[in-house]
Amino acid sequence: MGNMNFEFSDTIAGYVTKFDKEKRVFGLKTYDGREFSVKLTSNTFAKGPRNLEEPWCDYTGKMDAMLVKDQFIYAVGIFYPKKDNHEFEAKVLVFPEKELNDYRFEEPDWWIKQARSIADFYIKAQFGGPANIDYSIYRTMLSLSGERKAEPRQETDTISRLIYGMASTFLLTGEDRFLDAAERGTQYLRDHMRFYDTDENIIYWYHGIDRHGDKEHKVFASEFGDDYDGIPMYEQIYALAGPTQTYRANGDPAIMKDIKMTIDLFDRFFLDKKNGGYFSHIDPVTLDPRAESLGRNRARKNWNSLGDHAPAYLINLWLATGDPKYRDFLVSTADCIVKYFPDYEHSPFVQEKFHEDWSHDKTWGWQQNRGVVGHNLKIAWNLMRINSLEGKKEYVDLANKIGGIMPTVGMDVQRGGWYDVMEREMAKGEECHRFAWHDRKAWWQQEQGILAYQILYGVLKDPKNQQLARESAAFYNSFFLDHDDGAVYFNVLNNGIPFLLGNERLKGSHSMSAYHSIELCYLSQVYINLLHTKQPLDLYFKPWPRGFDGSTLRVEPDILPKGSVKIDQVWVDNNPWKNFDAANLTVQLPNVDYRPKIKVRLVPTGK
């Protein structure tokens, strides 16, 4: 093709280099160092940072004053052909900063407010409001505006994801409607989705149920296409996500019993006792991972069956209990990831699919020889968490390696944000890795990028990681928040415009509920306040009488570097409480026969 002779719309993310007010032109340098000349028109307008439920933030009147050197912005506009080159005219400027180096998403309550708004959206969408939290009317599929779809399906995992979001929002806010939603949802899972195998003395969880009025039809094996007629490990993992986070807040012994018996399922039937790691699927009748009935999932392992334990429930289980066996479980998963997932002699992306002997499976289903950008980032994020528990050089080395590589292959250096699924290797003659299907960007993959670089910066203090954390959070907050209907979009186009077709139009689906969006809010507020900006963070709990072992409440918000955080103050039912261990992040609960509201203020130590 010759010179470009057509116009097209696009977005440029970058840092202002200079501004000529008379010519109405400014320079904009992208992450990878390319500089564009951006022309302002008489119709160009500007908007500033805006959280959910906040009014329009107009920056048009202060646009000129904001265009100072090193200001980070998004220029949304049109490329026009011009001789042998092109020129770019901006129609909208998006400022993620309030002022230079003043990102609003680093405020001490930005993410708390966002979590509250998202959680309230789902309470209203699923139940009509906090006064009528009834999971019998819950539905997996929600429209863009939050309307429940007519399909009768209730999937276990998406209920659990919703519960996780509610429990996390309670931890951040102390507002009882969120804990009520989490506890009612957890009980609903126990009553309707839990299968207690009396012969094996284990628990596993139904894929879901179909509700027709008061009648329900249980769906045992998965009906999701990738896992059809099997019991996939990741569904069992995510069935624990919401209840475990709820347990952190309330210490309900019944929840702990379910967790322990589900982990027994993992260790007895999914665990590969010979080669290590966990199989991805077992047969629903024989519980055999090598059953011929599993087809392409027979004797397979993958990222989800190994790595998803940590973020979905296991780290939160360790935080709530301090039990050494869960620490050992976390370390064993990290050791397996470090040993088997890197494949850098062939690809900048880790390998994610394996046969029983850990040989690579490059022909499975949709994945083939493809890498999921978010899974690579998720590995970096979780290795850094586990490293603060069990410091190992190989954890930090791999996390750093991923953190250095991913911006070169999985990040959009032109517009910002993180891509989805990409070919792991380039074909002959290609100069860049191809997209598997599209160049859209999913909300959950942005979460992985934000959290990976937040914790890398928070622990290692490399300013390059801070830049990537900020740019990742800026893209998400600028383009994923749905200010019209609430919550966040599933996908946006590469330029940040929401993509609203098919399942990607929905706010509730097989993969979307309140999990990733509120997990991002919870952990971003933890990392920013306690590791970045050095601000206090309040967490809330409402424990059952004698629920936690020894009446000891463990309040560490995430696995952070040892000694980096301490308890500053504690209140029980709004009254000061002195019976706590500041350094070990534990509170000795009062001996009462009701559920006290515990407020804990955590502060960074400066270590």
Coordinates of C-alpha atoms in Angstrom, one line a residue:
M1 CA 0.0 0.0 0.0
G2 CA 1.2 3.5 -0.8
N3 CA 0.8 6.6 1.4
M4 CA -2.2 6.7 3.7
N5 CA -5.0 8.5 1.8
F6 CA -7.9 8.1 4.2
E7 CA -8.8 9.5 7.6
F8 CA -9.4 7.4 10.7
S9 CA -10.3 8.0 14.4
D10 CA -7.8 7.0 17.1
T11 CA -6.5 7.7 20.5
I12 CA -3.0 8.7 21.5
A13 CA -1.8 8.3 25.1
G14 CA 1.3 10.2 26.1
Y15 CA 3.1 13.0 27.9
V16 CA 3.1 16.6 26.8
T17 CA 6.5 17.8 25.5
K18 CA 5.6 21.4 24.5
F19 CA 2.6 23.6 23.7
D20 CA 2.4 26.4 21.1
K21 CA -0.6 28.4 22.2
E22 CA -0.7 30.6 19.1
K23 CA -0.6 27.7 16.6
R24 CA -2.8 25.5 18.9
V25 CA -0.5 22.6 18.6
F26 CA 1.2 20.5 21.3
G27 CA 3.7 17.6 21.3
L28 CA 2.7 14.3 22.8
K29 CA 5.2 11.5 23.4
T30 CA 4.0 7.9 23.8
Y31 CA 5.3 5.3 26.3
D32 CA 7.7 3.9 23.7
G33 CA 9.2 7.4 22.8
R34 CA 7.4 8.3 19.6
E35 CA 6.3 11.9 19.4
F36 CA 3.1 13.2 17.7
S37 CA 2.1 16.7 16.9
V38 CA -1.5 17.2 18.1
K39 CA -3.6 20.1 16.7
L40 CA -6.4 21.6 18.7
T41 CA -9.5 22.8 16.9
S42 CA -12.2 25.3 17.7
N43 CA -14.4 22.3 18.8
T44 CA -11.9 20.5 21.0
F45 CA -13.1 20.0 24.5
A46 CA -11.5 18.4 27.6
K47 CA -12.7 16.3 30.5
G48 CA -11.0 15.6 33.8
P49 CA -10.9 12.6 36.1
R50 CA -14.3 11.4 37.3
N51 CA -15.3 8.5 39.5
L52 CA -18.5 6.5 39.3
E53 CA -21.5 8.6 40.5
E54 CA -19.6 11.8 40.1
P55 CA -20.9 14.6 37.8
W56 CA -19.3 15.5 34.5
C57 CA -15.8 17.0 35.0
D58 CA -15.2 19.7 32.4
Y59 CA -11.6 20.8 31.8
T60 CA -12.2 22.7 28.6
G61 CA -11.8 26.1 30.3
K62 CA -8.5 25.0 31.9
M63 CA -7.2 23.0 29.0
D64 CA -4.5 25.4 28.0
A65 CA -3.2 25.7 31.6
M66 CA -3.1 21.9 31.9
L67 CA -1.0 21.4 28.7
V68 CA 2.3 21.6 30.6
K69 CA 5.4 19.5 30.1
D70 CA 5.1 15.9 31.3
Q71 CA 1.3 16.1 31.8
F72 CA -0.1 12.7 30.9
I73 CA -3.2 12.8 28.7
Y74 CA -5.3 11.0 26.1
A75 CA -5.9 12.7 22.9
V76 CA -9.0 11.3 21.1
G77 CA -9.2 12.6 17.5
I78 CA -8.8 12.0 13.8
F79 CA -5.8 11.3 11.6
Y80 CA -6.0 13.1 8.2
P81 CA -3.7 12.3 5.2
K82 CA -1.3 15.1 4.4
K83 CA 1.3 14.8 1.6
D84 CA 3.7 12.0 2.6
N85 CA 2.6 12.0 6.2
H86 CA -0.5 12.8 8.2
E87 CA -1.8 15.2 10.8
F88 CA -3.7 14.6 13.9
E89 CA -6.5 16.8 15.2
A90 CA -7.8 16.2 18.7
K91 CA -11.5 16.4 19.3
V92 CA -11.4 15.4 23.0
L93 CA -8.6 15.6 25.6
V94 CA -8.9 13.3 28.6
F95 CA -7.0 14.3 31.7
P96 CA -6.6 11.5 34.2
E97 CA -4.7 13.9 36.5
K98 CA -6.3 16.7 38.6
E99 CA -3.0 18.5 38.3
L100 CA 0.5 17.5 37.2
N101 CA 1.5 14.3 39.1
D102 CA -1.8 14.4 41.0
Y103 CA -3.8 11.3 39.9
R104 CA -7.2 11.2 41.5
F105 CA -7.2 7.4 41.6
E106 CA -4.4 7.7 44.2
E107 CA -6.7 9.5 46.6
P108 CA -7.1 7.6 49.9
D109 CA -10.8 6.7 49.2
W110 CA -11.1 6.7 45.3
W111 CA -11.3 2.9 45.0
I112 CA -13.5 2.6 48.1
K113 CA -16.1 4.9 46.5
Q114 CA -15.8 2.9 43.3
A115 CA -16.3 -0.4 45.1
R116 CA -19.4 1.0 46.9
S117 CA -20.9 2.1 43.6
I118 CA -20.3 -1.1 41.8
A119 CA -21.6 -3.2 44.7
D120 CA -24.8 -1.1 44.9
F121 CA -25.3 -1.5 41.1
Y122 CA -25.3 -5.3 41.5
I123 CA -27.5 -5.2 44.6
K124 CA -30.1 -3.1 42.7
A125 CA -29.7 -5.1 39.4
Q126 CA -30.1 -8.6 41.1
F127 CA -32.4 -7.9 43.9
G128 CA -34.0 -4.5 43.4
G129 CA -32.2 -3.0 46.4
P130 CA -30.8 -3.9 49.8
A131 CA -34.2 -4.5 51.4
N132 CA -34.9 -7.5 49.2
I133 CA -31.7 -9.5 49.0
D134 CA -33.1 -12.9 47.8
Y135 CA -30.8 -15.1 45.7
S136 CA -33.7 -17.1 44.4
I137 CA -34.3 -14.3 41.9
Y138 CA -30.6 -13.9 41.0
R139 CA -29.7 -14.5 37.4
T140 CA -26.3 -15.0 35.8
M141 CA -27.1 -12.8 32.8
L142 CA -27.5 -9.0 33.2
S143 CA -28.0 -6.5 30.5
L144 CA -25.9 -3.3 30.1
S145 CA -28.3 -1.4 32.3
G146 CA -28.5 -4.2 34.9
E147 CA -31.8 -5.8 33.9
R148 CA -32.0 -9.5 34.7
K149 CA -32.3 -11.7 31.6
A150 CA -35.1 -14.2 31.2
E151 CA -32.7 -17.2 31.2
P152 CA -33.3 -19.4 34.3
R153 CA -29.6 -20.2 34.9
Q154 CA -27.9 -19.4 38.1
E155 CA -24.2 -20.3 37.8
T156 CA -22.3 -21.1 41.0
D157 CA -19.2 -19.3 40.1
T158 CA -20.8 -16.0 39.2
I159 CA -22.8 -16.0 42.5
S160 CA -19.5 -16.6 44.3
R161 CA -17.9 -13.8 42.4
L162 CA -20.8 -11.5 43.4
I163 CA -20.3 -12.6 47.0
Y164 CA -16.6 -11.8 46.8
G165 CA -17.4 -8.3 45.7
M166 CA -19.9 -7.7 48.4
A167 CA -17.6 -9.1 51.2
S168 CA -14.7 -6.9 49.9
T169 CA -16.9 -3.8 49.8
F170 CA -17.9 -4.5 53.4
L171 CA -14.2 -4.8 54.4
L172 CA -13.6 -1.4 52.9
T173 CA -16.7 0.4 54.1
G174 CA -18.2 -1.4 57.1
E175 CA -21.7 -0.9 55.6
D176 CA -23.9 -3.8 56.6
R177 CA -25.9 -4.2 53.4
F178 CA -22.8 -5.5 51.7
L179 CA -22.1 -8.1 54.4
D180 CA -25.7 -9.0 54.4
A181 CA -25.5 -9.7 50.6
A182 CA -22.3 -11.7 51.0
E183 CA -23.7 -13.8 53.9
R184 CA -27.1 -14.5 52.2
G185 CA -25.3 -15.4 49.0
T186 CA -22.9 -17.8 50.8
Q187 CA -25.8 -19.5 52.6
Y188 CA -27.6 -19.8 49.2
L189 CA -24.6 -21.5 47.7
R190 CA -24.5 -23.9 50.6
D191 CA -28.2 -24.7 50.4
H192 CA -28.5 -25.0 46.6
M193 CA -25.1 -25.4 44.9
R194 CA -23.2 -27.6 47.4
F195 CA -22.9 -31.4 46.9
Y196 CA -21.8 -33.3 50.0
D197 CA -20.5 -36.7 48.9
T198 CA -21.0 -38.9 51.9
D199 CA -19.2 -41.8 50.4
E200 CA -16.0 -39.8 49.9
N201 CA -16.6 -37.3 52.7
I202 CA -15.8 -34.4 50.4
I203 CA -17.7 -31.3 49.0
Y204 CA -17.9 -30.2 45.5
W205 CA -20.0 -27.6 43.8
Y206 CA -22.6 -27.9 41.1
H207 CA -22.0 -25.9 37.9
G208 CA -25.3 -24.2 38.6
I209 CA -29.1 -24.6 38.8
D210 CA -32.0 -23.6 36.5
R211 CA -34.9 -22.0 38.4
H212 CA -38.4 -22.1 37.2
G213 CA -40.5 -20.4 39.9
D214 CA -40.1 -22.6 43.1
K215 CA -38.7 -25.5 41.1
E216 CA -35.0 -25.9 40.5
H217 CA -33.0 -28.2 38.2
K218 CA -29.4 -28.8 39.3
V219 CA -26.7 -28.8 36.7
F220 CA -23.9 -31.0 38.0
A221 CA -21.2 -31.1 35.3
S222 CA -20.1 -28.0 33.5
E223 CA -22.2 -26.8 30.6
F224 CA -19.6 -24.2 29.5
G225 CA -18.2 -25.1 26.1
D226 CA -14.6 -25.5 27.1
D227 CA -15.4 -27.8 30.0
Y228 CA -18.6 -29.5 28.8
D229 CA -19.5 -32.7 30.9
G230 CA -16.5 -32.4 33.1
I231 CA -15.8 -30.9 36.5
P232 CA -13.3 -28.2 35.9
M233 CA -10.9 -27.2 38.6
Y234 CA -11.4 -23.5 38.1
E235 CA -15.2 -23.7 38.7
Q236 CA -14.5 -25.5 42.1
I237 CA -11.8 -22.9 42.8
Y238 CA -14.1 -19.9 42.1
A239 CA -16.9 -21.5 44.1
L240 CA -14.7 -20.7 47.2
A241 CA -13.8 -17.1 46.2
G242 CA -16.9 -15.4 47.7
P243 CA -17.3 -17.6 50.8
T244 CA -13.6 -17.3 51.7
Q245 CA -13.7 -13.5 51.5
T246 CA -16.9 -13.6 53.6
Y247 CA -15.1 -15.8 56.2
R248 CA -12.4 -13.1 56.5
A249 CA -15.1 -10.7 57.6
N250 CA -17.2 -13.0 59.8
G251 CA -15.3 -16.1 60.8
D252 CA -18.3 -18.4 60.3
P253 CA -17.2 -21.9 61.1
A254 CA -19.7 -23.4 58.6
I255 CA -17.8 -21.6 55.8
M256 CA -14.5 -22.9 57.0
K257 CA -15.9 -26.5 57.0
D258 CA -17.0 -26.1 53.4
I259 CA -13.6 -24.7 52.4
K260 CA -11.7 -27.5 54.1
M261 CA -13.8 -30.2 52.5
T262 CA -13.5 -28.7 49.1
I263 CA -9.7 -28.5 49.4
D264 CA -9.9 -32.2 50.3
L265 CA -11.6 -32.7 46.9
F266 CA -8.6 -30.9 45.3
D267 CA -6.0 -32.9 47.1
R268 CA -7.6 -36.3 46.7
F269 CA -8.9 -36.1 43.1
F270 CA -7.3 -33.2 41.2
L271 CA -3.8 -33.3 42.7
D272 CA -1.1 -35.1 40.5
K273 CA 0.8 -36.8 43.3
K274 CA 3.5 -38.1 40.9
N275 CA 4.3 -35.0 38.8
G276 CA 3.0 -32.2 40.9
G277 CA 0.4 -29.6 40.2
Y278 CA -3.4 -30.1 39.7
F279 CA -5.3 -31.5 36.8
S280 CA -7.7 -29.2 35.1
H281 CA -10.7 -31.6 35.0
I282 CA -12.1 -34.7 36.5
D283 CA -14.9 -37.0 35.4
P284 CA -18.2 -36.2 37.2
V285 CA -19.0 -39.8 37.9
T286 CA -15.6 -41.5 38.6
L287 CA -13.8 -38.3 39.7
D288 CA -10.9 -39.5 37.5
P289 CA -8.7 -36.9 35.7
R290 CA -7.6 -39.5 33.2
A291 CA -11.1 -40.7 32.2
E292 CA -11.6 -41.1 28.4
S293 CA -14.9 -39.2 28.7
L294 CA -13.0 -36.0 29.3
G295 CA -11.8 -35.9 25.7
R296 CA -9.4 -33.0 25.1
N297 CA -9.4 -32.2 28.9
R298 CA -8.1 -35.7 29.8
A299 CA -5.0 -35.6 32.0
R300 CA -4.4 -31.9 31.3
K301 CA -3.1 -29.1 33.5
N302 CA -3.3 -25.3 32.9
W303 CA -2.9 -21.9 34.5
N304 CA -6.4 -22.0 36.0
S305 CA -5.9 -25.3 37.7
L306 CA -2.7 -24.3 39.3
G307 CA -2.3 -20.5 39.5
D308 CA -5.9 -19.5 40.2
H309 CA -5.9 -21.0 43.7
A310 CA -3.8 -18.1 45.0
P311 CA -5.9 -15.0 44.0
A312 CA -9.3 -16.6 44.1
Y313 CA -9.3 -17.9 47.6
L314 CA -6.0 -19.3 49.0
I315 CA -4.3 -16.0 49.8
N316 CA -7.4 -14.8 51.6
L317 CA -7.6 -18.1 53.4
W318 CA -4.1 -17.7 54.6
L319 CA -4.8 -14.1 55.7
A320 CA -7.8 -15.2 57.7
T321 CA -6.2 -18.2 59.4
G322 CA -2.4 -18.1 59.3
D323 CA -2.5 -21.8 59.0
P324 CA 1.0 -23.2 57.9
K325 CA -0.6 -25.7 55.5
Y326 CA -2.1 -22.9 53.4
R327 CA 1.2 -21.2 53.4
D328 CA 2.8 -24.4 52.1
F329 CA 0.0 -24.7 49.5
L330 CA 0.8 -21.2 48.2
V331 CA 4.5 -21.8 48.0
S332 CA 4.0 -25.1 46.1
T333 CA 1.8 -23.3 43.5
A334 CA 4.4 -20.6 43.1
D335 CA 7.2 -23.1 42.8
C336 CA 5.4 -25.0 40.1
I337 CA 4.7 -21.8 38.2
V338 CA 8.4 -20.8 38.3
K339 CA 9.5 -24.2 37.3
Y340 CA 7.1 -25.0 34.4
F341 CA 5.5 -21.9 33.0
P342 CA 8.5 -19.9 31.6
D343 CA 9.2 -20.7 27.9
Y344 CA 11.4 -17.7 26.9
E345 CA 13.5 -19.6 24.4
H346 CA 10.3 -19.8 22.3
S347 CA 8.1 -16.9 23.3
P348 CA 7.8 -13.8 25.4
F349 CA 4.6 -15.2 26.9
V350 CA 4.5 -18.0 29.5
Q351 CA 3.2 -21.4 28.5
E352 CA -0.3 -22.0 30.0
K353 CA -1.5 -25.5 28.8
F354 CA 0.2 -28.8 29.8
H355 CA -0.1 -32.5 29.5
E356 CA 0.2 -34.7 32.6
D357 CA 4.0 -34.8 32.5
W358 CA 4.2 -30.9 32.1
S359 CA 5.1 -31.2 28.4
H360 CA 3.5 -28.4 26.5
D361 CA 0.0 -28.7 25.0
K362 CA -0.1 -26.3 22.0
T363 CA -3.2 -27.7 20.3
W364 CA -5.9 -27.4 22.9
G365 CA -9.2 -25.8 21.9
W366 CA -9.2 -22.1 21.5
Q367 CA -5.8 -21.5 23.1
Q368 CA -3.6 -23.5 20.7
N369 CA -0.2 -21.8 20.9
R370 CA -1.5 -18.5 22.3
G371 CA -0.9 -16.4 25.4
V372 CA -3.3 -14.5 27.6
V373 CA -1.8 -11.2 28.4
G374 CA -3.7 -11.0 31.7
H375 CA -2.4 -14.4 32.9
N376 CA 1.2 -13.3 32.4
L377 CA 0.5 -10.2 34.5
K378 CA -1.4 -12.2 37.0
I379 CA 1.6 -14.4 37.6
A380 CA 3.8 -11.4 38.2
W381 CA 1.3 -9.9 40.7
N382 CA 0.8 -13.1 42.6
L383 CA 4.4 -14.1 42.7
M384 CA 5.2 -10.8 44.4
R385 CA 2.4 -11.4 47.0
I386 CA 3.7 -14.9 47.8
N387 CA 7.3 -13.6 47.9
S388 CA 6.4 -11.4 50.9
L389 CA 5.3 -14.7 52.6
E390 CA 8.2 -16.9 51.4
G391 CA 11.0 -14.8 50.0
K392 CA 12.6 -16.5 47.0
K393 CA 14.8 -14.8 44.4
E394 CA 13.2 -16.8 41.6
Y395 CA 9.8 -15.4 42.4
V396 CA 11.0 -11.8 42.1
D397 CA 13.2 -12.6 39.1
L398 CA 10.2 -14.1 37.1
A399 CA 7.9 -11.3 38.2
N400 CA 10.4 -8.7 37.1
K401 CA 11.0 -10.5 33.8
I402 CA 7.3 -10.5 33.1
G403 CA 7.0 -6.9 34.2
G404 CA 9.7 -5.9 31.8
I405 CA 8.5 -8.0 28.8
M406 CA 4.8 -7.4 28.8
P407 CA 4.8 -3.7 27.9
T408 CA 6.7 -4.7 24.7
V409 CA 4.2 -7.3 23.5
G410 CA 0.9 -7.1 25.5
M411 CA 0.5 -3.3 26.1
D412 CA -0.9 -0.8 23.7
V413 CA 1.9 1.7 23.6
Q414 CA -0.1 4.0 21.3
R415 CA -3.4 4.2 23.3
G416 CA -2.7 2.6 26.6
G417 CA -4.3 -0.4 28.2
W418 CA -3.7 -4.2 27.9
Y419 CA -4.6 -6.5 25.1
D420 CA -6.4 -9.9 25.4
V421 CA -5.1 -13.1 23.7
M422 CA -2.1 -13.1 21.4
E423 CA -0.1 -15.6 19.4
R424 CA 2.8 -16.7 21.5
E425 CA 5.2 -16.9 18.6
M426 CA 5.6 -14.9 15.4
A427 CA 5.4 -16.5 12.0
K428 CA 8.1 -16.1 9.5
G429 CA 8.3 -12.5 8.2
E430 CA 6.2 -11.1 11.0
E431 CA 7.6 -8.2 13.0
C432 CA 5.0 -8.2 15.9
H433 CA 2.8 -10.7 17.7
R434 CA -0.6 -11.1 16.2
F435 CA -3.9 -10.9 18.0
A436 CA -5.8 -14.2 18.3
W437 CA -9.1 -12.6 17.4
H438 CA -9.2 -8.9 18.0
D439 CA -7.4 -5.9 19.6
R440 CA -10.1 -5.2 22.1
K441 CA -9.3 -4.8 25.8
A442 CA -11.2 -6.7 28.6
W443 CA -11.8 -5.2 32.0
W444 CA -10.3 -8.1 33.9
Q445 CA -7.0 -7.9 32.0
Q446 CA -6.7 -4.2 32.9
E447 CA -7.0 -5.3 36.6
Q448 CA -4.1 -7.7 36.2
G449 CA -1.9 -5.0 34.7
I450 CA -2.8 -2.4 37.4
L451 CA -2.3 -4.7 40.3
A452 CA 0.9 -6.3 38.9
Y453 CA 2.7 -2.9 38.5
Q454 CA 1.2 -1.5 41.7
I455 CA 2.7 -4.3 43.8
L456 CA 6.0 -4.3 41.8
Y457 CA 6.4 -0.6 42.5
G458 CA 5.1 -0.9 46.1
V459 CA 7.7 -3.6 47.0
L460 CA 10.7 -2.9 44.7
K461 CA 10.3 1.0 44.3
D462 CA 11.3 1.0 40.6
P463 CA 9.8 4.2 39.2
K464 CA 9.2 2.5 35.8
N465 CA 6.7 0.2 37.6
Q466 CA 5.0 3.3 39.1
Q467 CA 4.7 4.8 35.6
L468 CA 3.1 1.6 34.3
A469 CA 0.8 1.2 37.3
R470 CA -0.4 4.8 36.8
E471 CA -0.9 4.5 33.1
S472 CA -2.8 1.3 33.5
A473 CA -5.1 2.7 36.2
A474 CA -5.5 5.9 34.1
F475 CA -6.7 3.9 31.0
Y476 CA -9.1 1.9 33.1
N477 CA -10.6 4.9 35.0
S478 CA -10.8 7.0 31.9
F479 CA -12.6 4.4 29.6
F480 CA -14.1 1.5 31.5
L481 CA -16.3 3.2 34.0
D482 CA -20.0 3.3 32.8
H483 CA -21.2 6.7 34.0
D484 CA -24.6 6.2 32.4
D485 CA -25.8 2.8 33.7
G486 CA -23.2 2.1 36.4
A487 CA -20.4 -0.5 37.1
V488 CA -17.8 -1.1 34.4
Y489 CA -17.8 -2.2 30.7
F490 CA -16.8 -5.7 29.8
N491 CA -14.6 -4.6 26.8
V492 CA -13.5 -1.5 25.0
L493 CA -12.1 -1.1 21.5
N494 CA -8.4 -0.4 21.3
N495 CA -9.1 3.4 21.3
G496 CA -11.1 3.2 24.5
I497 CA -14.6 3.3 23.1
P498 CA -16.9 0.8 24.8
F499 CA -17.6 -2.4 22.7
L500 CA -21.3 -3.2 23.2
L501 CA -22.1 -6.3 21.1
G502 CA -23.1 -9.9 22.2
N503 CA -22.0 -11.1 25.6
E504 CA -19.5 -8.2 25.8
R505 CA -22.5 -5.9 26.1
L506 CA -23.5 -7.5 29.3
K507 CA -22.8 -6.6 33.0
G508 CA -23.5 -10.2 34.1
S509 CA -22.4 -13.3 32.3
H510 CA -20.5 -16.6 32.7
S511 CA -17.4 -14.6 33.4
M512 CA -18.6 -11.2 34.6
S513 CA -20.0 -10.3 38.0
A514 CA -18.6 -8.2 40.8
Y515 CA -15.4 -10.1 41.3
H516 CA -12.6 -8.5 39.2
S517 CA -13.9 -5.0 39.3
I518 CA -14.2 -4.9 43.1
E519 CA -11.1 -7.0 43.7
L520 CA -9.3 -4.3 41.8
C521 CA -10.9 -1.6 44.1
Y522 CA -10.0 -3.5 47.3
L523 CA -6.4 -4.2 46.4
S524 CA -5.6 -0.9 44.7
Q525 CA -6.7 0.9 47.8
V526 CA -4.5 -1.4 49.9
Y527 CA -1.5 -1.0 47.7
I528 CA -1.8 2.7 47.1
N529 CA -2.5 3.7 50.7
L530 CA -0.1 1.4 52.4
L531 CA 2.7 1.0 49.9
H532 CA 2.6 4.0 47.6
T533 CA 1.2 7.2 49.2
K534 CA 1.7 6.1 52.9
Q535 CA -1.9 6.8 54.0
P536 CA -3.9 5.0 56.7
L537 CA -6.5 2.4 55.6
D538 CA -9.6 1.4 57.7
L539 CA -11.0 -2.2 57.4
Y540 CA -14.1 -3.5 59.0
F541 CA -15.1 -6.9 60.4
K542 CA -18.2 -8.4 62.1
P543 CA -17.2 -11.8 63.5
W544 CA -19.4 -14.5 64.9
P545 CA -19.0 -15.2 68.6
R546 CA -16.1 -17.6 69.0
G547 CA -15.9 -18.0 65.2
F548 CA -12.2 -17.4 64.7
D549 CA -9.8 -19.8 66.4
G550 CA -8.7 -18.4 69.8
S551 CA -11.0 -15.4 69.2
T552 CA -8.1 -13.9 67.2
L553 CA -9.0 -11.7 64.3
R554 CA -6.2 -11.5 61.7
V555 CA -6.5 -8.2 59.8
E556 CA -3.5 -8.1 57.4
P557 CA -5.2 -6.7 54.2
D558 CA -3.0 -8.6 51.7
I559 CA 0.3 -10.4 51.8
L560 CA 2.5 -7.3 52.1
P561 CA 6.3 -7.1 52.9
K562 CA 6.8 -8.2 56.5
G563 CA 6.9 -5.2 58.9
S564 CA 5.6 -2.7 56.3
V565 CA 2.2 -2.2 58.0
K566 CA 1.0 -2.1 61.6
I567 CA -2.3 -1.6 63.4
D568 CA -2.6 2.0 64.7
Q569 CA -6.1 1.9 66.3
V570 CA -9.0 -0.5 66.8
W571 CA -12.6 0.3 67.7
V572 CA -15.2 -2.2 68.9
D573 CA -18.8 -0.9 68.3
N574 CA -17.2 2.6 67.9
N575 CA -15.4 2.3 71.3
P576 CA -11.6 2.3 71.4
W577 CA -10.1 -1.2 72.0
K578 CA -6.6 -1.8 73.1
N579 CA -6.3 -5.6 73.0
F580 CA -4.4 -5.9 69.7
D581 CA -0.9 -6.8 68.5
A582 CA 0.1 -3.9 66.3
A583 CA 3.1 -5.6 64.6
N584 CA 1.5 -9.0 64.1
L585 CA -1.7 -7.5 62.8
T586 CA -4.1 -9.4 65.1
V587 CA -6.9 -8.3 67.3
Q588 CA -8.1 -10.2 70.4
L589 CA -11.8 -10.2 70.1
P590 CA -14.1 -9.4 73.1
N591 CA -15.9 -12.2 74.8
V592 CA -19.4 -11.3 73.8
D593 CA -22.5 -13.3 72.7
Y594 CA -23.3 -11.0 69.8
R595 CA -21.5 -9.9 66.6
P596 CA -19.5 -6.7 67.3
K597 CA -18.5 -4.3 64.6
I598 CA -14.7 -4.1 64.5
K599 CA -12.9 -1.2 62.8
V600 CA -9.2 -1.4 62.4
R601 CA -6.9 1.4 61.2
L602 CA -3.8 0.2 59.5
V603 CA -0.8 2.5 58.8
P604 CA 2.4 2.0 56.9
T605 CA 5.5 1.8 59.1
G606 CA 8.0 3.3 56.6
K607 CA 10.0 0.1 56.5

